[in-house]
mmCIF file of N, CA and C in Angstrom:
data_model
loop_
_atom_site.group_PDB
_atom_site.id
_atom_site.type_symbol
_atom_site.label_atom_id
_atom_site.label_comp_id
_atom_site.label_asym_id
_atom_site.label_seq_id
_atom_site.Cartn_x
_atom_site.Cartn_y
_atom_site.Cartn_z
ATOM 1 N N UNK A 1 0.818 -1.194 0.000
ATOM 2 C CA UNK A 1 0.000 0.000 0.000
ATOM 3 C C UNK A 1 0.864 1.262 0.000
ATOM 4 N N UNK A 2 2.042 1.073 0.590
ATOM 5 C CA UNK A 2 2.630 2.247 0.926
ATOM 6 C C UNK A 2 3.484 2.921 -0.399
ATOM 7 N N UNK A 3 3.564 1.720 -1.797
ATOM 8 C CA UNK A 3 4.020 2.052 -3.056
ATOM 9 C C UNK A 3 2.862 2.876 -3.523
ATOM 10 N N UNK A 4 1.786 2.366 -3.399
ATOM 11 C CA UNK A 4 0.436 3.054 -4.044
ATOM 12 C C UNK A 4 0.119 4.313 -3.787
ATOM 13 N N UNK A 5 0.399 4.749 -2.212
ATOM 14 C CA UNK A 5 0.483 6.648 -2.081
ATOM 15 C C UNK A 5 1.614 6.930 -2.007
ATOM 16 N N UNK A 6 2.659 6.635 -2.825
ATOM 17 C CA UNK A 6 3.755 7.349 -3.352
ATOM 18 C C UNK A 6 3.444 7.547 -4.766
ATOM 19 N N UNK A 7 2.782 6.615 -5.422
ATOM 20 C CA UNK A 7 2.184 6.792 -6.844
ATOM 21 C C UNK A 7 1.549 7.965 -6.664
ATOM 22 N N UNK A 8 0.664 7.867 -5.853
ATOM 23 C CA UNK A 8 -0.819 9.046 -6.220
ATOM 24 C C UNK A 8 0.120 10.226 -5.798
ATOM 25 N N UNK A 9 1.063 10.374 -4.757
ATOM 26 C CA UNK A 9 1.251 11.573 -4.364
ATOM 27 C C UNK A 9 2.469 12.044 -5.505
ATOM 28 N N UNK A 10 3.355 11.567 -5.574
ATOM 29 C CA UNK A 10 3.665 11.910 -7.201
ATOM 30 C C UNK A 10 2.945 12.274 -8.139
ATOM 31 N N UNK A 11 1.845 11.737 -8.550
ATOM 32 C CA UNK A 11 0.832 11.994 -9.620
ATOM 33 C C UNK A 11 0.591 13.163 -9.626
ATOM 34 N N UNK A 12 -0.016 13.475 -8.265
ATOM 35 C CA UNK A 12 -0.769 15.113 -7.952
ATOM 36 C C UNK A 12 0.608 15.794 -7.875
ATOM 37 N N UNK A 13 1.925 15.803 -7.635
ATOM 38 C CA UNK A 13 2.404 16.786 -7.205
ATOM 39 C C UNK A 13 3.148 17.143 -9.276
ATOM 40 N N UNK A 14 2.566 15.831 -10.313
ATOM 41 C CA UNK A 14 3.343 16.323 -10.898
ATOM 42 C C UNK A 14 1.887 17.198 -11.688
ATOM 43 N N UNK A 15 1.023 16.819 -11.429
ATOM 44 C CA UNK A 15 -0.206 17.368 -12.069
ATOM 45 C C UNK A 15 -0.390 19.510 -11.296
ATOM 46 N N UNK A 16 0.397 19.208 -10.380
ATOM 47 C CA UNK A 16 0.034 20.465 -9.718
ATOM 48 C C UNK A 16 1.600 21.488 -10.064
ATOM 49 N N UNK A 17 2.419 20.647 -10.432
ATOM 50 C CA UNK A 17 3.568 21.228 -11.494
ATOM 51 C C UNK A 17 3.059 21.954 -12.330
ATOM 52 N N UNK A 18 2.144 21.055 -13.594
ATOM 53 C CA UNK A 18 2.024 21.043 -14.704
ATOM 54 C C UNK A 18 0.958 22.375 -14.864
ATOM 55 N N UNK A 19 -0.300 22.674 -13.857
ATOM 56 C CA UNK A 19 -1.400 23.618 -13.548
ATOM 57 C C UNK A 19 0.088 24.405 -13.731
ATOM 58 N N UNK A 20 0.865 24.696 -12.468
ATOM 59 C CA UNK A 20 1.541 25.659 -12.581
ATOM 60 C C UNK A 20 2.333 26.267 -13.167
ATOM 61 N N UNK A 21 2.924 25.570 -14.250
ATOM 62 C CA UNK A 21 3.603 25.990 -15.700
ATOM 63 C C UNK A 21 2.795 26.486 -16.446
ATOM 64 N N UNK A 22 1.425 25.726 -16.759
ATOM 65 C CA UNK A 22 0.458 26.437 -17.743
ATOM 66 C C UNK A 22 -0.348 27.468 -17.089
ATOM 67 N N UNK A 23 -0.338 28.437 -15.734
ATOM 68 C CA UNK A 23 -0.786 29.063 -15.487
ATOM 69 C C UNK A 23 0.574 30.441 -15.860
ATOM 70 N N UNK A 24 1.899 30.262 -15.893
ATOM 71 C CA UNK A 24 3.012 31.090 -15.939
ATOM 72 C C UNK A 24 2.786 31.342 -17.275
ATOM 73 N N UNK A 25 2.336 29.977 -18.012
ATOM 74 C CA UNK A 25 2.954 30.480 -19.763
ATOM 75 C C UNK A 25 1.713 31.397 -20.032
ATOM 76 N N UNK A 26 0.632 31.312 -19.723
ATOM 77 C CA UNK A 26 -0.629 31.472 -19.967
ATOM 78 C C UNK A 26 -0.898 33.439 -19.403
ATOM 79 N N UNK A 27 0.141 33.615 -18.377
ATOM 80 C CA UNK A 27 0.417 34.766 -17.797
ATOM 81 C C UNK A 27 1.537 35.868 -18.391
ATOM 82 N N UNK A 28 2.515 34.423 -18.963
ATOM 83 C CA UNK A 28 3.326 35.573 -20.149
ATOM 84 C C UNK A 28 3.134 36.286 -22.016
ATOM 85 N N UNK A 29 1.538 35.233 -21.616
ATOM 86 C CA UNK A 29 1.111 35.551 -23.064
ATOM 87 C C UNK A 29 0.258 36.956 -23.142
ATOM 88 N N UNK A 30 -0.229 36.763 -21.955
ATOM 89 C CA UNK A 30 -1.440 37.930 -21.859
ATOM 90 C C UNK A 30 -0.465 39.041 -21.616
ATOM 91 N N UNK A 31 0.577 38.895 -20.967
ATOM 92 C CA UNK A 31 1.949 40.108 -20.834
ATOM 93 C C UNK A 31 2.249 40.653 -21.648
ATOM 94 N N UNK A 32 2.408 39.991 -22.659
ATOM 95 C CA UNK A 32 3.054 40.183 -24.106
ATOM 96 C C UNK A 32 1.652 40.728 -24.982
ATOM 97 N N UNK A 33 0.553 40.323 -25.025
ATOM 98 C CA UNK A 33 0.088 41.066 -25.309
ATOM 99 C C UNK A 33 -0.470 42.253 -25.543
ATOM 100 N N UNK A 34 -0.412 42.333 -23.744
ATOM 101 C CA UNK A 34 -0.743 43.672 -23.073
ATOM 102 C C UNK A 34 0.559 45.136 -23.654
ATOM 103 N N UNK A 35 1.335 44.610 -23.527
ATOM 104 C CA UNK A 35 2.970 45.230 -23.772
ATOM 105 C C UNK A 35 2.373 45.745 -25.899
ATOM 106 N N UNK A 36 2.112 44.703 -26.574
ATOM 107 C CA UNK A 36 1.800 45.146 -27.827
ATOM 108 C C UNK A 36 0.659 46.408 -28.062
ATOM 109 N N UNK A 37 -0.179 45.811 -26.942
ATOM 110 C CA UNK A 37 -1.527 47.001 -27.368
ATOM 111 C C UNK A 37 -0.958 48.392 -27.091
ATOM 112 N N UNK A 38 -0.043 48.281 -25.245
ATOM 113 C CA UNK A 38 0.290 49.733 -25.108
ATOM 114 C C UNK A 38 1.633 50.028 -26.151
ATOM 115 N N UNK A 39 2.136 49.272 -26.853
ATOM 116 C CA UNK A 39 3.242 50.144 -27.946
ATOM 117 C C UNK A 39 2.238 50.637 -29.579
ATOM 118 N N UNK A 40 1.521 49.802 -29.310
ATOM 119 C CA UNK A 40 0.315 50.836 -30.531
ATOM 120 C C UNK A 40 -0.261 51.802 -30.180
ATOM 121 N N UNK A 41 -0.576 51.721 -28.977
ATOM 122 C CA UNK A 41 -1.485 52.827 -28.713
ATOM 123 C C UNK A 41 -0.377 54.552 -28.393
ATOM 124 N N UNK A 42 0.378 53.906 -28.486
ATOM 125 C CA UNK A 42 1.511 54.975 -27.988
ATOM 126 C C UNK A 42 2.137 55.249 -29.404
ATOM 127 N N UNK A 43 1.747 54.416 -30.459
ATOM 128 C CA UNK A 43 2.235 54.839 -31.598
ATOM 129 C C UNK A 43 1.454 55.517 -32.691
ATOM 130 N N UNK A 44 0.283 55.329 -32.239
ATOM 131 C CA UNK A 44 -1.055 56.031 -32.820
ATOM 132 C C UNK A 44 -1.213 57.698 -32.354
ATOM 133 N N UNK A 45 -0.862 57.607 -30.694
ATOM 134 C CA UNK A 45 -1.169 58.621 -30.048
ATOM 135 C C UNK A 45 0.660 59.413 -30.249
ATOM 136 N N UNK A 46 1.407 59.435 -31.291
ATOM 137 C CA UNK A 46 2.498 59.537 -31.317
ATOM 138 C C UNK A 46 2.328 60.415 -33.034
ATOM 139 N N UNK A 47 1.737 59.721 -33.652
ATOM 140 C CA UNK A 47 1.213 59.667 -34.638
ATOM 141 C C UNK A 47 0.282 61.296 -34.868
ATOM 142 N N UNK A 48 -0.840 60.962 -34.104
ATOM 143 C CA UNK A 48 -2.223 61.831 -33.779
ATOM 144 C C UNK A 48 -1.080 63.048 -33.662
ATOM 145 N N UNK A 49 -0.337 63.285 -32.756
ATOM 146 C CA UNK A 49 0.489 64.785 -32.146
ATOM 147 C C UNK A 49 1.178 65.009 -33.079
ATOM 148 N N UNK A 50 1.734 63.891 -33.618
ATOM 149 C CA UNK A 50 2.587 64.968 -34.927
ATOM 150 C C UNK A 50 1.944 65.541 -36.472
ATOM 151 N N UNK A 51 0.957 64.825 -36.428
ATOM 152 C CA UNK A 51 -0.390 64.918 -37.587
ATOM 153 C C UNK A 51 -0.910 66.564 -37.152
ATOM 154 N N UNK A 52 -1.172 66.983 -35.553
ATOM 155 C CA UNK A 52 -1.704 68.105 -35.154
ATOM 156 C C UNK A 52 -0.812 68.994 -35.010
ATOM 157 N N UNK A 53 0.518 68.996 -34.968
ATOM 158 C CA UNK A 53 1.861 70.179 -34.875
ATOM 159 C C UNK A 53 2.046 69.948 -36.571
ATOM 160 N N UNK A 54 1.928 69.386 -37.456
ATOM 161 C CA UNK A 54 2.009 69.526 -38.581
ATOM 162 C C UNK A 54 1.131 70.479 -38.980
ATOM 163 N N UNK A 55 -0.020 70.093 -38.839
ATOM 164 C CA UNK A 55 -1.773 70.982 -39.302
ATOM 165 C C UNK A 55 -1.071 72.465 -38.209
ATOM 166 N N UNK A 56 -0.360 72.739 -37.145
ATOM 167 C CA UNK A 56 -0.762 74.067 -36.503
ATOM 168 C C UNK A 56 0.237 74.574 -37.115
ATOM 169 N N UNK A 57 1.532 74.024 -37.235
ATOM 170 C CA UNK A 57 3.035 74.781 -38.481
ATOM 171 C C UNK A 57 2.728 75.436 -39.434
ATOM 172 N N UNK A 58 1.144 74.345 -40.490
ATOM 173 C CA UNK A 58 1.183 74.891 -41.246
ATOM 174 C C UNK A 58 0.410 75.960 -41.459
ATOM 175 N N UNK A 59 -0.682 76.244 -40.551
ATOM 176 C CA UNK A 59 -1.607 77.265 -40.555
ATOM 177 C C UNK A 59 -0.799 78.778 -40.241
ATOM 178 N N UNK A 60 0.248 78.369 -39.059
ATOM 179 C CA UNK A 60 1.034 79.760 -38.984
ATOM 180 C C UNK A 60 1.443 79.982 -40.090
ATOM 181 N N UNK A 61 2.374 79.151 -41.086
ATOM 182 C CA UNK A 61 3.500 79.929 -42.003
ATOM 183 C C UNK A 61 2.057 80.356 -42.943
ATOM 184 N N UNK A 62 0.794 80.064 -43.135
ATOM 185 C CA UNK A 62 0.102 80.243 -44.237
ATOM 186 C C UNK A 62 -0.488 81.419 -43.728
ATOM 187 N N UNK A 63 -0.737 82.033 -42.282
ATOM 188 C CA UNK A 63 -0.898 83.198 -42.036
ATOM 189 C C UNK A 63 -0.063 84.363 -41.883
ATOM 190 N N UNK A 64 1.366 83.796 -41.441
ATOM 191 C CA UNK A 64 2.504 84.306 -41.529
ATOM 192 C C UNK A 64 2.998 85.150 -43.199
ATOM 193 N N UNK A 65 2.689 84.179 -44.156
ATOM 194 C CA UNK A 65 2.478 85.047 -45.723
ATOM 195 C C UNK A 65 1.532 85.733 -45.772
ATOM 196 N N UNK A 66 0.340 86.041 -44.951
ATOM 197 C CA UNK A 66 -0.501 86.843 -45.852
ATOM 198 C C UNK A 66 -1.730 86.278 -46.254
ATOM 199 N N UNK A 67 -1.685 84.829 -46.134
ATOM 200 C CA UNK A 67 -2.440 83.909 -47.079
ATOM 201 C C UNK A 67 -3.814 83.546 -45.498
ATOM 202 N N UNK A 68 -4.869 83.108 -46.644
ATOM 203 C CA UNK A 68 -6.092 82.975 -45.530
ATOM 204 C C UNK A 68 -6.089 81.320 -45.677
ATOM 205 N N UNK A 69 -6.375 80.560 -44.534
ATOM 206 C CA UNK A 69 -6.276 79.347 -44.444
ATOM 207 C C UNK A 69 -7.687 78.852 -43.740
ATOM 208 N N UNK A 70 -8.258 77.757 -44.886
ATOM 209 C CA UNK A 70 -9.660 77.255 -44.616
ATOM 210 C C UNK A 70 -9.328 76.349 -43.512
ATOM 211 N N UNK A 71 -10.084 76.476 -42.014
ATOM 212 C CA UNK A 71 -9.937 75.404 -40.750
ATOM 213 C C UNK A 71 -10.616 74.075 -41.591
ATOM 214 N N UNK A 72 -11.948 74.023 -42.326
ATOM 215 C CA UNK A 72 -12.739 73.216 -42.911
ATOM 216 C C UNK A 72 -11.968 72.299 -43.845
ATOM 217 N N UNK A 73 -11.458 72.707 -45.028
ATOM 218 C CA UNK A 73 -10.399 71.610 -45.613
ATOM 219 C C UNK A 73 -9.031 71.822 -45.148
ATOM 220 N N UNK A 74 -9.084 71.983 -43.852
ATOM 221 C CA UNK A 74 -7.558 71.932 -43.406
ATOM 222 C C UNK A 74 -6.554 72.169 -44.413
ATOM 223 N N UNK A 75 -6.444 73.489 -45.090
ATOM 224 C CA UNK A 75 -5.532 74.029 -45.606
ATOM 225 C C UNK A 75 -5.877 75.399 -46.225
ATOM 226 N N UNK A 76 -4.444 75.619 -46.725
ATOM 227 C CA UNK A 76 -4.321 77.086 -47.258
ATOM 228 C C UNK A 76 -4.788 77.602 -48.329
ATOM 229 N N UNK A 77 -5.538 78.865 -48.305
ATOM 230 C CA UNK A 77 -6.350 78.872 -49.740
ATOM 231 C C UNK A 77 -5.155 79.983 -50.645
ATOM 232 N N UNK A 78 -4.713 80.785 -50.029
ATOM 233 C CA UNK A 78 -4.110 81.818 -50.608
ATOM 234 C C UNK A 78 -4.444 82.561 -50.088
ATOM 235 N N UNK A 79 -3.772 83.752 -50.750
ATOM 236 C CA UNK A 79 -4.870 85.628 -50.769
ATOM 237 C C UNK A 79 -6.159 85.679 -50.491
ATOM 238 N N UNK A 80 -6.281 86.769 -49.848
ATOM 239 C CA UNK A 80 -7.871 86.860 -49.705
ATOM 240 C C UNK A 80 -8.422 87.711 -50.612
#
C-alpha cells in the first residue's frame, strides 16, 4: 500500500507542477500582449500629435504670408 500513495502523491504533485507551468505560460502571453496594445497605442497617439503640430506649423507659415487658411479643408487657400 505504501508504493500506491507514493504513486498518487507523485501523480498530484506532478499534475500540480504542470497547472503551474500552464498558469506562468498562460500569464506571459497575456503580458506580451498587453505590452503590444500599449506600444500601438503609444504609436497612434504619437502619430495623432505629430499629424496636429504639422496641421498648426502649417496654418502659422500660411498666415505668416498673408495667405487665408480654410480650418474646414484643413488648408491654405491663398490671398484673400
Amino acid at each position: 500500500m505504501n508504493g500506491l500513495a507514493l504513486r498518487i502523491a507523485l501523480v498530484a504533485a506532478g499534475l500540480i507542477c504542470l497547472v503551474l507551468f500552464a498558469t506562468y505560460i498562460v500569464g506571459l502571453i497575456r503580458e506580451d500582449g498587453s505590452r503590444d496594445t500599449l506600444t500601438t497605442i503609444e504609436k497612434l497617439n504619437t502619430e495623432a500629435g505629430n499629424a496636429g503640430e504639422n496641421a498648426r506649423l502649417g496654418r502659422r507659415e500660411c498666415v505668416a504670408r498673408g495667405m487665408r487658411f480654410d480650418f474646414e479643408a484643413g488648408k491654405c487657400l491663398g490671398h484673400p
